[in-house]
Structure formats: C-alpha cells, structure tokens
Coordinates of C-alpha atoms in Angstrom, one line a residue:
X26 CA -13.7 13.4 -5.0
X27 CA -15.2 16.8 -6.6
X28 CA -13.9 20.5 -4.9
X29 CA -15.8 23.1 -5.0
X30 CA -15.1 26.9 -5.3
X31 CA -16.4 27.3 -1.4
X32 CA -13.8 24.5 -0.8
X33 CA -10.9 25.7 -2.4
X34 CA -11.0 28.6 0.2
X35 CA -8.4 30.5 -0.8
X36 CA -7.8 33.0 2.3
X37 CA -5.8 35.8 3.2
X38 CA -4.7 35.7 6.7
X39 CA -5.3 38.2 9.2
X40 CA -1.7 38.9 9.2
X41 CA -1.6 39.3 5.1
X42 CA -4.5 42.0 5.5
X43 CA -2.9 44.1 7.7
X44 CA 0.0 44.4 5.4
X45 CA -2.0 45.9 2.6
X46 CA -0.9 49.0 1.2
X47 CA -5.2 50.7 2.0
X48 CA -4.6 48.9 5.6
X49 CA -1.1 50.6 6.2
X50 CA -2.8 53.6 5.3
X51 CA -5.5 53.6 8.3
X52 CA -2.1 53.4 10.6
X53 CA -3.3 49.8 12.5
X54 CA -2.8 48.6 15.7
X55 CA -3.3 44.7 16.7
X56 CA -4.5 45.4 20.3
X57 CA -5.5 42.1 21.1
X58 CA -5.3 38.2 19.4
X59 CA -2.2 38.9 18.6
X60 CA -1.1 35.1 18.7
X61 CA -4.0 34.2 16.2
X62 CA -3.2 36.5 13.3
X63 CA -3.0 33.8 10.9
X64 CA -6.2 32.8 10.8
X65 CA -7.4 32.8 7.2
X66 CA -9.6 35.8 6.1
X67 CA -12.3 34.4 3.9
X68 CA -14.5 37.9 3.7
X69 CA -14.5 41.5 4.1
X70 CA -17.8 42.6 6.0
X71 CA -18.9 46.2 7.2
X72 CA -21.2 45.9 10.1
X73 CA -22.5 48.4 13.0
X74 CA -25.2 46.1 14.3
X75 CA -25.0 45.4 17.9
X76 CA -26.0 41.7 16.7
X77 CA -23.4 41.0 13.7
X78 CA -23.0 37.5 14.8
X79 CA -25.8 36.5 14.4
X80 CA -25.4 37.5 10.3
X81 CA -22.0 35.3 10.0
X82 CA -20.6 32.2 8.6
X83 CA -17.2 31.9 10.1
X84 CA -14.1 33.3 8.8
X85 CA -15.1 37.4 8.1
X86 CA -13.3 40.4 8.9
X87 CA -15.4 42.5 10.6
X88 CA -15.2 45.9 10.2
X89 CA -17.1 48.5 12.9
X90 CA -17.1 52.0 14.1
X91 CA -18.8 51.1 17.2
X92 CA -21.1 53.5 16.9
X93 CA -24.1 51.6 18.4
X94 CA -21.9 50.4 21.0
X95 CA -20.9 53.4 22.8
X96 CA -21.6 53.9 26.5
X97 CA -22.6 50.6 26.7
X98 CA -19.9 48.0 28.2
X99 CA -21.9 45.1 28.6
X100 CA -22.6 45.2 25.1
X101 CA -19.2 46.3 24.0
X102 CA -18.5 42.5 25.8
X103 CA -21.4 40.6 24.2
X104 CA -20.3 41.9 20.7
X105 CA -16.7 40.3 20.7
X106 CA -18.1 37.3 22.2
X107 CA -20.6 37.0 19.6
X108 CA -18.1 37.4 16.9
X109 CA -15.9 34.9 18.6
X110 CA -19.3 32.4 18.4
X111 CA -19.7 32.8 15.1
X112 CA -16.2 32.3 14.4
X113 CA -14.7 35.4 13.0
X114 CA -11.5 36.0 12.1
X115 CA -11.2 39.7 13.5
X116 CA -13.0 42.6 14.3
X117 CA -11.3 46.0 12.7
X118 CA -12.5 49.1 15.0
X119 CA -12.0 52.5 13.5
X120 CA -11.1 55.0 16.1
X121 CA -13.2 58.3 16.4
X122 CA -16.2 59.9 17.5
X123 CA -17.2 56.9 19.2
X124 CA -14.4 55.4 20.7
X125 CA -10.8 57.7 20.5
X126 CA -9.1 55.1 22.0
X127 CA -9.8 51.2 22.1
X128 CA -12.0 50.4 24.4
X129 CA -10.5 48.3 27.4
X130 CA -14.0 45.9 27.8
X131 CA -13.8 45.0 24.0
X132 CA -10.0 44.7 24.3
X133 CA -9.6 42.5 27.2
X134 CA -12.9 40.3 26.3
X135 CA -11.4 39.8 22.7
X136 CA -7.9 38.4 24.5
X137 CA -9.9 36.1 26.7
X138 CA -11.7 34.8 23.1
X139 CA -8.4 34.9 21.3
X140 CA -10.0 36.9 18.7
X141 CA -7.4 39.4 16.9
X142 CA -8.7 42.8 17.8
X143 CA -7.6 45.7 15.4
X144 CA -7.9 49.4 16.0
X145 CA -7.5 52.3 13.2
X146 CA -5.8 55.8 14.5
X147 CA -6.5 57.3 11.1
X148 CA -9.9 57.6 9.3
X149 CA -10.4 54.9 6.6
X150 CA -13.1 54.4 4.4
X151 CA -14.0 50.9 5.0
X152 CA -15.4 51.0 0.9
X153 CA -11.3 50.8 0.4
X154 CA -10.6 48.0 2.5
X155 CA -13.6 45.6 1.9
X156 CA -13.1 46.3 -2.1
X157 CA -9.4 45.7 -2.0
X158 CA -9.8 42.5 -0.2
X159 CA -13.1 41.2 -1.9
X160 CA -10.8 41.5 -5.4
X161 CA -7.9 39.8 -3.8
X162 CA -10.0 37.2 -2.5
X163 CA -11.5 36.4 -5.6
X164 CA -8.7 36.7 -8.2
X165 CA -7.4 33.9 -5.6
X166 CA -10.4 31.7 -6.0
X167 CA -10.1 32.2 -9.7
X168 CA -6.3 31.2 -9.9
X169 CA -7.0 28.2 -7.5
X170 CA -10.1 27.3 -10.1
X171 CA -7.9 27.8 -13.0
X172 CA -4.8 26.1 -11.3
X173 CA -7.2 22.9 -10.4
X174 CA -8.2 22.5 -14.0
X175 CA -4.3 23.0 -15.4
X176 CA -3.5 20.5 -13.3
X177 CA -6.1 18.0 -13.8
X178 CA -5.7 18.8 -17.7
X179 CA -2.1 17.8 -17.5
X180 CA -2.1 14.3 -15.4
X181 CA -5.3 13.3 -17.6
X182 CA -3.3 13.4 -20.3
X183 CA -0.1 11.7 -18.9
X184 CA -2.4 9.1 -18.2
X185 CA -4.0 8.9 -21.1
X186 CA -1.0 8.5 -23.1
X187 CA 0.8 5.8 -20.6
X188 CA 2.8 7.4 -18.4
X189 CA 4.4 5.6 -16.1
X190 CA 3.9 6.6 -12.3
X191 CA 6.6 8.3 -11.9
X192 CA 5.8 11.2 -14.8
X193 CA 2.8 12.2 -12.9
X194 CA 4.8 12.3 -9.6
X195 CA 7.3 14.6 -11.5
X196 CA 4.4 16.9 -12.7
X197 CA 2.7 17.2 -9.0
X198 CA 5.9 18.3 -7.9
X199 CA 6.8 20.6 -10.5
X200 CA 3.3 22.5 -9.5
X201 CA 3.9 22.0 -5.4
X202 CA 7.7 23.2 -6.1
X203 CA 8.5 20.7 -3.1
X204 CA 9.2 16.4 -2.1
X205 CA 6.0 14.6 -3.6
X206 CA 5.9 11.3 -1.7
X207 CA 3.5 8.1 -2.0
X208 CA 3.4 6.0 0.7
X209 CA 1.2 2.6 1.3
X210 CA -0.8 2.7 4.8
X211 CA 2.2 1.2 6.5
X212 CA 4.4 3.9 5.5
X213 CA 6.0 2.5 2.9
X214 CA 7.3 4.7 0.1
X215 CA 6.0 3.6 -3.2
X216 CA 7.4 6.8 -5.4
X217 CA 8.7 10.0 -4.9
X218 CA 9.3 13.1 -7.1
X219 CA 11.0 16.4 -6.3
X220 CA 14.8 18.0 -6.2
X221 CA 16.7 14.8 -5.6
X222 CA 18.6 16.3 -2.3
X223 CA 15.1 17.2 -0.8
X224 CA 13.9 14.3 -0.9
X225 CA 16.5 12.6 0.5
X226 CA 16.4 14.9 3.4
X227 CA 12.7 14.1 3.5
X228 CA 13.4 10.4 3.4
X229 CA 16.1 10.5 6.0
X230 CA 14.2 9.4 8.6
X231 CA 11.2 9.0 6.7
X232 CA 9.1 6.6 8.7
X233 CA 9.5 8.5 12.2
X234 CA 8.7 12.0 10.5
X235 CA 5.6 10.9 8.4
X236 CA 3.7 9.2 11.8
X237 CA 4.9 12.4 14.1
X238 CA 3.7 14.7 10.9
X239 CA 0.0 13.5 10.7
X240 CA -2.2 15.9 10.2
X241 CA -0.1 19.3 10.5
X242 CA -0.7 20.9 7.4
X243 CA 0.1 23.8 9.0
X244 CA 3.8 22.7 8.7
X245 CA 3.4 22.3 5.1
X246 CA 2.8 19.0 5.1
X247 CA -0.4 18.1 2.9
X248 CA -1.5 14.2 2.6
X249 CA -4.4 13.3 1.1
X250 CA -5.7 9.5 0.6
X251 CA -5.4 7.2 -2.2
X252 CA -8.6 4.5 -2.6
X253 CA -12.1 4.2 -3.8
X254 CA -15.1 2.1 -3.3
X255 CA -14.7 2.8 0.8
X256 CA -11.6 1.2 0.8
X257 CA -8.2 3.5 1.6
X258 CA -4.6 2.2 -0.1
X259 CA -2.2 4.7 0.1
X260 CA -1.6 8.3 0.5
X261 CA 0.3 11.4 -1.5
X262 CA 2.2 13.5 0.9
X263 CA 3.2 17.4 -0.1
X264 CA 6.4 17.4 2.3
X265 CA 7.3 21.0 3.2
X266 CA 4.6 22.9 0.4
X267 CA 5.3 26.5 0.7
X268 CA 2.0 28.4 -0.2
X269 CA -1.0 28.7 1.0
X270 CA -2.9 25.4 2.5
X271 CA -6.2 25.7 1.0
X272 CA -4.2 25.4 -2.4
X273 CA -1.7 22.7 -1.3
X274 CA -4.9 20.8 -0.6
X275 CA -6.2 21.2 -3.7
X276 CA -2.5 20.1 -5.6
X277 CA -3.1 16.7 -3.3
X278 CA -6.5 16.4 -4.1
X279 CA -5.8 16.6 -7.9
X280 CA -2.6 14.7 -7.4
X281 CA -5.2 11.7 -5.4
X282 CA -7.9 11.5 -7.9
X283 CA -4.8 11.3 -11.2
X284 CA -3.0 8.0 -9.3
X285 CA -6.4 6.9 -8.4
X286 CA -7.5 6.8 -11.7
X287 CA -4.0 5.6 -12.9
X288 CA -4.0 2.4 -10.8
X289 CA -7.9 1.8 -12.2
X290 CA -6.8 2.2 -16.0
X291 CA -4.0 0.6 -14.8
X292 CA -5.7 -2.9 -13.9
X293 CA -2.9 -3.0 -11.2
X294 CA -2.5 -2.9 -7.7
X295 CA -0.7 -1.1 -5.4
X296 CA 1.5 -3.5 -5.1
X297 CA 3.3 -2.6 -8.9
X298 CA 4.4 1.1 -7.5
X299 CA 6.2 -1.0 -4.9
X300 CA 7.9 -2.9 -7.7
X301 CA 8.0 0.2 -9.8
X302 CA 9.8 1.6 -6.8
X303 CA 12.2 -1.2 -6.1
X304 CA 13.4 -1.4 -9.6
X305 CA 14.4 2.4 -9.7
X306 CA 16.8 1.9 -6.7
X307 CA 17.9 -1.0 -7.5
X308 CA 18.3 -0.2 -11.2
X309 CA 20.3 3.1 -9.9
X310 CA 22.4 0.9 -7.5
X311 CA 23.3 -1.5 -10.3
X312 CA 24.2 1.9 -12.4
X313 CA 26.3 3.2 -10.0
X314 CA 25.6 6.6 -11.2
X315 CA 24.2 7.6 -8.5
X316 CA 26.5 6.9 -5.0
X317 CA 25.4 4.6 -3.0
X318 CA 25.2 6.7 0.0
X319 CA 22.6 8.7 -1.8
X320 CA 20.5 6.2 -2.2
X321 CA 20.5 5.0 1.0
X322 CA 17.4 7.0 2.5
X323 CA 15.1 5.6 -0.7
X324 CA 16.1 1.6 0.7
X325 CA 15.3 2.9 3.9
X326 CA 11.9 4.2 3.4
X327 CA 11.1 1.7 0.3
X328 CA 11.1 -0.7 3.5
X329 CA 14.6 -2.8 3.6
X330 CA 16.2 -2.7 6.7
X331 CA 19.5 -1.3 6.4
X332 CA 21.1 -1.2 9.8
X333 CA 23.5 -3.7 11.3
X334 CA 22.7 -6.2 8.1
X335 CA 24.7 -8.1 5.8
X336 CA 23.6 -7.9 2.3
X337 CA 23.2 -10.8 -0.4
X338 CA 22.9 -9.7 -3.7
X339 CA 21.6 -12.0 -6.4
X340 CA 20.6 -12.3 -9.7
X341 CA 18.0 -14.6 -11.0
X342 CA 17.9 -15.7 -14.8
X343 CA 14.5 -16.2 -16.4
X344 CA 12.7 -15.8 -12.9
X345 CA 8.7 -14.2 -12.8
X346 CA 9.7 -10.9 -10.1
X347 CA 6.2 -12.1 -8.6
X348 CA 7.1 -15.3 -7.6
X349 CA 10.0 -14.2 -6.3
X350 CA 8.6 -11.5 -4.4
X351 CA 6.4 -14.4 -3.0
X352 CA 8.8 -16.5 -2.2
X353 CA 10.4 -14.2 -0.2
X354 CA 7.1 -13.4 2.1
X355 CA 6.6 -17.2 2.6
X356 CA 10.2 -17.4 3.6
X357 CA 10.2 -14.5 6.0
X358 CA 13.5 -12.9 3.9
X359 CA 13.2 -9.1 3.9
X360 CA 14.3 -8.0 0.2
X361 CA 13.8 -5.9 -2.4
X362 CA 12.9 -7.9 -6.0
X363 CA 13.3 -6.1 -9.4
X364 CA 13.6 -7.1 -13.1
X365 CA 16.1 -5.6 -15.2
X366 CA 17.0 -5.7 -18.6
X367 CA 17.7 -9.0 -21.0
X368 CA 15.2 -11.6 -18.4
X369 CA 17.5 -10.8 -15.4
X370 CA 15.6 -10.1 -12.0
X371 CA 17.9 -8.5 -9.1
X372 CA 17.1 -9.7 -5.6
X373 CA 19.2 -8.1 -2.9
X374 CA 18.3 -9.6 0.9
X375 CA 19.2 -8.0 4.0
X376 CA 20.0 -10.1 6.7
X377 CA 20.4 -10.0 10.8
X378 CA 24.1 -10.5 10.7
X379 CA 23.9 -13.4 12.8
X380 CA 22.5 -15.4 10.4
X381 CA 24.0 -17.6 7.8
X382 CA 23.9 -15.0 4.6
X383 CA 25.3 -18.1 2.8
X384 CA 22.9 -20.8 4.1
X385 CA 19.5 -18.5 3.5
X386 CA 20.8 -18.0 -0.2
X387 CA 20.8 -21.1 -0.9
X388 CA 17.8 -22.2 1.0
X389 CA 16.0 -19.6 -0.9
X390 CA 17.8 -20.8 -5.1
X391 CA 17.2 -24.5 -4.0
X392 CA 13.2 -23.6 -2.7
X393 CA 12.9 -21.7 -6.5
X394 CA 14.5 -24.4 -8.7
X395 CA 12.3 -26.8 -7.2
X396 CA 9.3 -24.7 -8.4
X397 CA 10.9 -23.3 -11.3
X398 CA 12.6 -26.9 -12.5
X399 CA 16.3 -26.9 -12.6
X400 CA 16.8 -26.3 -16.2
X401 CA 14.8 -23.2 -16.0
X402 CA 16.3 -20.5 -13.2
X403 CA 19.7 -20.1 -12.7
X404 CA 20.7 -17.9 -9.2
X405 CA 23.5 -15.9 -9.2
X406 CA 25.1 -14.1 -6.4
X407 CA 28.1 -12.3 -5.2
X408 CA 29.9 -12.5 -2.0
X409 CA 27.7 -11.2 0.9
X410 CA 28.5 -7.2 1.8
X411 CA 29.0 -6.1 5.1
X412 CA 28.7 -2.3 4.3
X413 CA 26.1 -0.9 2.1
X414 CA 28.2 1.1 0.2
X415 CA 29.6 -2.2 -1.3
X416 CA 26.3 -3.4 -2.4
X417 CA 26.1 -2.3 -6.0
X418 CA 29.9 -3.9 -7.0
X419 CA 27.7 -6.7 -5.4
X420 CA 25.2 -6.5 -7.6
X421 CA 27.2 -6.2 -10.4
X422 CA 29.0 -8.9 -9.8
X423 CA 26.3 -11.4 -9.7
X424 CA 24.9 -9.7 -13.1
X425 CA 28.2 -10.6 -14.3
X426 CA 28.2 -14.6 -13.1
X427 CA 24.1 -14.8 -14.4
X428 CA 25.6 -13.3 -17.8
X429 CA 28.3 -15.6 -17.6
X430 CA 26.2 -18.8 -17.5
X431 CA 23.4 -17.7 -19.3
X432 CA 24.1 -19.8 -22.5
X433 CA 25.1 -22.8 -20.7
X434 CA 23.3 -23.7 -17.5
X435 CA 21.3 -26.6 -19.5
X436 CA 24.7 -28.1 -19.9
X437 CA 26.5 -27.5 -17.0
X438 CA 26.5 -28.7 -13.6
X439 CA 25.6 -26.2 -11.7
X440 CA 25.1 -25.8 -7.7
X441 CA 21.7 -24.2 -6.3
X442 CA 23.8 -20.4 -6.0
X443 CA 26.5 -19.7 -9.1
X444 CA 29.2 -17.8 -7.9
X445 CA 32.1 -15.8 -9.7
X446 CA 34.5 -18.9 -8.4
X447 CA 32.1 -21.6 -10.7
X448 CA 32.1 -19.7 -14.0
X449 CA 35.9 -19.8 -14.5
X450 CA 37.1 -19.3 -17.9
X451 CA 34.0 -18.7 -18.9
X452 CA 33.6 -15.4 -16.5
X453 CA 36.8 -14.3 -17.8
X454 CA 35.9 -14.6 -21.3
X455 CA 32.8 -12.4 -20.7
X456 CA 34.6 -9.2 -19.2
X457 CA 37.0 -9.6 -22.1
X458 CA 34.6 -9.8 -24.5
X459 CA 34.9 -6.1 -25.4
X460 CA 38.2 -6.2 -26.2
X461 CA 39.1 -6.1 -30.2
X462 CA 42.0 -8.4 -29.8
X463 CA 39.8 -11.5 -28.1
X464 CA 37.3 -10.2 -30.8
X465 CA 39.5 -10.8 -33.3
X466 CA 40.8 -14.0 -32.2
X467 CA 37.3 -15.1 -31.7
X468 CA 36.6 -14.0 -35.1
X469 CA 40.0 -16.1 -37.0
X470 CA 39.5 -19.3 -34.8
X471 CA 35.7 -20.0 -36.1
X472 CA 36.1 -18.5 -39.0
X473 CA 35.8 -22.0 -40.9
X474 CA 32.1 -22.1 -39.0
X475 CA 30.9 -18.8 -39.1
X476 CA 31.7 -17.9 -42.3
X477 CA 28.7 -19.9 -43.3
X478 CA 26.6 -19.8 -40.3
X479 CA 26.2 -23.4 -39.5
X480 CA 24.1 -23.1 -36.4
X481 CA 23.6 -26.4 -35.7
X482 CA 27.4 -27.5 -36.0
X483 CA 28.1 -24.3 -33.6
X484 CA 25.8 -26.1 -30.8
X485 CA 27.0 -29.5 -31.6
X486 CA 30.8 -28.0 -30.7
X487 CA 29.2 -25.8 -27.4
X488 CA 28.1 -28.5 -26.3
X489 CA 31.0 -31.2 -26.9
X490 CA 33.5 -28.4 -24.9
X491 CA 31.2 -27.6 -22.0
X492 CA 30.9 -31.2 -21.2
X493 CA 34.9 -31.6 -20.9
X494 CA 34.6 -33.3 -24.6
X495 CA 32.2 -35.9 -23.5
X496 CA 31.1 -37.6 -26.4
X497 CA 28.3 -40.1 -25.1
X498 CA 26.5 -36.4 -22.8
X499 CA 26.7 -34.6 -25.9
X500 CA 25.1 -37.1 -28.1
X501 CA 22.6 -37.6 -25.3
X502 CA 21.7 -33.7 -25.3
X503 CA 21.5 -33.6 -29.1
X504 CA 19.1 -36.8 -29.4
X505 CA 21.7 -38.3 -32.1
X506 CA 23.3 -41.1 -32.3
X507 CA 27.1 -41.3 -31.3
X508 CA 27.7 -42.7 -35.0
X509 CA 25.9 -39.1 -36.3
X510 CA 28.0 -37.2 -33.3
X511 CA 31.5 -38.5 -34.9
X512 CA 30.2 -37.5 -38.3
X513 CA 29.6 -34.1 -36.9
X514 CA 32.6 -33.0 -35.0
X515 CA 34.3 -34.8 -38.0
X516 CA 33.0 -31.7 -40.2
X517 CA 33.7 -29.1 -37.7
X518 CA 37.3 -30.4 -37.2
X519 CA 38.0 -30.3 -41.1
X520 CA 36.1 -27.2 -41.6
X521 CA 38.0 -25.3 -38.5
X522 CA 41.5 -27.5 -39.7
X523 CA 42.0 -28.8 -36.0
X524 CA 42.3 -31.8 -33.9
X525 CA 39.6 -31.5 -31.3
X526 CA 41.9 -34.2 -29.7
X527 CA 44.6 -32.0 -28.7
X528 CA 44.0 -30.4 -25.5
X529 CA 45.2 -27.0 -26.9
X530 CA 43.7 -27.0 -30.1
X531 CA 40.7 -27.7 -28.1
X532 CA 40.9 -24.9 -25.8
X533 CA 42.1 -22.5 -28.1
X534 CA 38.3 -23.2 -29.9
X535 CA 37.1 -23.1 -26.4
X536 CA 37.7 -19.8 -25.6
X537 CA 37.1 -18.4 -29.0
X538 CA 33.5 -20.2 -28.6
X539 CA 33.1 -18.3 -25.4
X540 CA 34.3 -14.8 -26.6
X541 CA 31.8 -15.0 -29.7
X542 CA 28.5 -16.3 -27.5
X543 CA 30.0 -13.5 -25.0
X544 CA 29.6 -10.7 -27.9
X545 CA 26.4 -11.7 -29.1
X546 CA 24.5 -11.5 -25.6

C-alpha cells in the first residue's frame, strides 16, 4: 500500500480550532452543530460568495462576513445548505455591519444540516485565523510525513537484520503508546505488544470485543489488513490509540506493510506467528515467572478453550511441532503445540471434562509412535489438571519424566504415555542431580570408568542395568556376542573393583550411572 500526503489527513477538529488562542480572541459562540464539533478541519478558507460551495472539496472551515447575504433569507438558507453539500466542516460568521446578531434562517437551517455554525462577537481578522491554522495544519502533515518514514526506517531494518515477529510488534507499540494486537481472520491472536497489564485487559474478552469493535476507529481502535496478491490473512489492531485517527491509521498502515513484508522474506506462513505465539505462553507457563492467572487471557485469545476443561500437559521427545500440530487437527484435540529447548516439544490439550483426559492421551502417543516408530518419540505427561492455575507444575512435571527417560527409552519398556510413576529411580535421580553430595558419589563410584573415558564400556554397563542385568538383551542391543559381553562387564567389574553380581554393588553403580547421565543432559 503507498499513502499519500492528501491521505495522511492530519486534521484539526472543529472543536480543536475553537480553542486556539487567535480564535479565543474573536470571543466565539457555537450557535448551531454543536453535536458535530469533531469533525476534522482539513482547511482554513475565507469566502463571501453567495456560491462558496460550489468552490469546495469537503472538510474547510469557512469563514464569512455575510456580507452578500444580507436582507436576503432565502439565500442566507441556500448558503448553509450548500456548504452542508459540499461537505464542510463549519461555517465561522463574524458578527457586524451585516449581521449584529446571528441570523435565525442560517442558524436554524445549519441545525437541520448538522453543520457547526460559529458566530464571532468581536472583530477578527480572518488573515489571523486562516494563517494560524494553515501552519498548524501543515506542520501536522509534515510530522505525519516525517513520522511515516521513522517508522518505516525502523521496522525495515528490524527486518532486515532478522528480527523475530515480536521486535517489530514491540516497536509499533512503542510509537502507538497503546495494545498492538495481530489477529488471523478468525480472531485468533497471533502476537501482541504493549504494557503487559493492557493487554491483558485488551485480551480479556478478546474475541467478543474485537467482532463488536469493527470498524470504530473513532474509539481508538485502528485495524488495518495483513495480505497481498488479493488475498487477506490477518489484521494489526491499534486497541485504544490515543491521538489523532488519521495518524493511527498511518502507524497501522506502516505496521501492515513491515509484517507483510516480514512473512514474504520470511518464506513462512501465517501459520508460524501462531506457533511463535504458542511457544511464548507456553514457554512463560513452563517458567512460571509469570502467574498463571496472568496468562490466562493470551490462552484465551491464542484460541484454547479454557472454561470448564481438564488439562493434559505433555511433553514430546524428538517430535516435528508440525506433525504434531497436525495430528491434533486430524484428531479433532483442541491444543496448543510448542518446541522448547534440548528437542523437547510441549503439547498441553484442553478437554470437555466429560471425556476421558487419560484415554485421548494415549490415543493421541499411540497414533504418533506409529508414525514416528516406537524407538523414536517418547510422550510424557503429568496427571491431568482440573484448574488452570495448576497447569504449569503440570507441565513441568512431564518436562521432568521426558528428561528422565530421555537416555534410555531405546532400552526400556516403555507404555504409549510415560508418567512420573514409570521413571522410578530414575526420576529421582534426575531432581537430585544438582546436588554436590550425589555429584560426588556419582563422581567416586565410576571413577575407575571415567577417569579414562571409556565410552563404549560406559554404554555396555547402561545398558546391562536398565535391562535388570539381562545379559542375553544387552548383548542383543550391542550386536556382540555373549562370549565378548562377559569379557566386557569383566573389565568394568575389575576396573570399578565390584561384583556386578551383588544386588547392592549393582545398584549402588546404578544410581551413580543415573546421577552422571542426569548431570550431563
């Protein structure tokens, strides 16, 4: 989209002209159109010509002594009614030798247009007025120019170095001073920017608000449309903009044409701000430094339903957020997917409460592991909540299982979901792990392996404990022989000086084994 300097239209209003210190001055009186004094002021023009109108292009202040209008009602009448045909945004009549007082035909036919009607009791050189406002009016249009190029300086070169979606968001809103949202056609919030407590008041109820909101700009609420090539995908919404509209419509406009050209440059679709959007709430949630409560109205208006639910949280290990995100759609289970750090992806469902939370989790790890291949995804999950504000102890509870398993799924027989009550020792091991003592014991009870890094000895004894010491599985696994296996635990025995035999020996190296893979992940 290209603006223009005519279409930046950077008005006064009516209202804001009166208020002028030269305007004060000439003592006005609104005598009719009082209701309409905000209409925007786009020129200053001095006129006594019966036929003014006829000389307009919609939106002047004209400014009259009525002088060829005197004596003559019926074309004191046709003179406000041309004005109100040609659109003007008032008429200004200075009191005097023509008319001493306003003249009731003009008054009363300038109420029935709705055309503010202002009279001067003092004598006002018009040269004052039309000056002062012609210089307002364009060191407006200037600032609007020079604003429009600041901006589009700025979110050029965010893009241009790779900034994320969420950078430019922060910039629009820096310049609007108010909520920035992005929504998809259905409503769906794709990013937001702005004081974090005004947005969430925005988001609240954000879906009712932004249908019942269309189109009032007059409100302060300034949208315009994200697309190209005839084809609309989104919007930017200014929620609540405080100045002027023609300028707020500009800030969109910019704002449009930036994430326009950053989904282009991009090679994305809209679809990654939705996955940009639920990893920042789901990331936050996981956090927990932000309360849960807070980020309530962000679920809501990212699209999970969040009333009367239970919640599942899951995490997947080494699963593609896409074809989980797909997976979901083809099996009608309303969620948000997104990827965190170290190849885990958090999935958190929200269900009808009268279905099986339980049953559809498992449904949905057993439908992905037969896509995936069992060897390949492992599905975590905590117990299903109940009350949102239990969702990210959820969450990081079925971090803490995937972690937990993450070395050993290949050997371990897992079920379709891993829960915190099928990683046993193992789970406890991992929130230990921190600790210097069960680093330390870690450290003396392999020391006879690690001290010369024999990697291959170190997978040969994993292996061997997370079977239950099965020699004939863990020879299988290693594609040795069960001759070659012997020799091998033979070595680690002597070189860790135990008996691999003794079932206390045994798990005394098991749970160092578990401590040290726990500090290395």
């Amino acid at each position: 989209m290209t603006l223009t300097l005519d279409s930046l239209e950077p008005a006064l209003s009516v209202r804001q002209v009166l208020t002028l210190e030269r305007v004060l001055a000439g003592e006005p009186e609104v005598v009719a159109g009082a209701s309409h004094l905000d209409r925007p002021v786009r020129w200053v023009h001095v006129a006594e010509a019966a036929d003014v109108g006829v000389m307009l292009t919609g939106g002047e202040m004209v400014l009259t002594t009525g002088v060829l209008l005197a004596g003559d009602e019926d074309k004191q009448a046709e003179y406000v009614r041309s004005l109100h045909r040609a659109e003007a945004a008032a008429v200004v009549l200075g009191l005097g030798r023509a008319f001493p007082a306003a003249p009731d035909v003009m008054r009363r036919a300038a109420e029935r247009c709705g055309l503010p009607m202002v009279v001067l009791h003092r004598p006002f050189p018009f040269a004052e007025l039309t000056e002062e406002v012609q210089s307002r009016l364009v060191r407006r249009k200037f600032a609007a120019v020079s604003l429009s190029e600041a901006v589009r300086t700025e979110l050029t070169a965010l893009i241009t170095a790779g900034a994320p979606l969420q950078r430019l968001l922060d910039e629009v809103a820096r310049h609007s001073a108010c909520p920035v949202v992005v929504t998809n056609l259905a409503h769906r919030v794709l990013g937001t920017a702005g004081e974090r407590p005004a947005v969430d008041d925005v988001l609240r109820d954000w879906e009712r608000i932004a249908r019942q909101a269309g189109g009032t700009e007059g409100d302060g609420w300034i949208r315009a449309e994200l697309g190209g090539r005839g084809e609309r995908w989104g919007r930017i919404v200014l929620c609540g903009y405080r100045g002027d509209t023609a300028t707020g419509r500009l800030l969109a406009d910019r704002a449009a044409e930036a994430l326009v050209l950053h989904r282009m440059l991009g090679g994305g679709a809209a679809c990654s701000w939705e996955e940009q959007s639920a990893q920042s709430l789901l990331t936050d949630l996981v956090s927990g430094v932000v309360p849960a409560r807070q980020l309530l109205p962000r679920a809501r208006a990212a699209g999970l339903p969040v009333n009367r639910r239970t919640f599942v949280p899951l995490v997947v290990r080494d699963g593609d957020p896409a074809r989980l995100e797909r997976l979901l759609r083809l099996l009608g289970l309303p969620g948000l997917v997104a990827e965190l750090a170290d190849g885990a992806t958090a999935v958190l469902l929200s269900l009808p409460r009268d279905q099986e939370a339980g049953a559809l989790a498992a449904h949905f790890a057993t439908r992905l592991r037969t896509e995936t291949g069992p060897d390949h995804t492992v599905v975590a999950a905590a117990e299903p909540r109940a009350a949102w504000d239990d969702v990210p102890t959820g969450l990081r509870e079925a971090q803490h299982v995937a972690d937990a398993v993450a070395d050993s799924s290949a050997v371990l027989d897992l079920p379709p979901v891993v829960r915190l009550k099928d990683v046993h020792l193992r789970g406890l091991v991992r929130l230990l792990r921190d600790d210097p003592h069960v680093q330390s014991f870690a450290e003396r009870e392999l020391d006879g392996l690690l001290r010369e890094t024999d990697e291959d000895l170190l997978s040969v004894l994993r292996t061997y404990l997370a079977t239950g010491r099965n020699k004939s599985r863990t020879a299988q696994l290693h594609h040795v022989s069960r001759p070659a296996l012997y020799r091998r635990l033979e070595s680690i025995q002597v070189r860790l000086g135990v008996d691999l035999d003794d079932f206390e020996q045994a798990a005394s190296v098991h749970i160092a084994l578990l401590a040290h893979d726990a500090q290395q992940q």
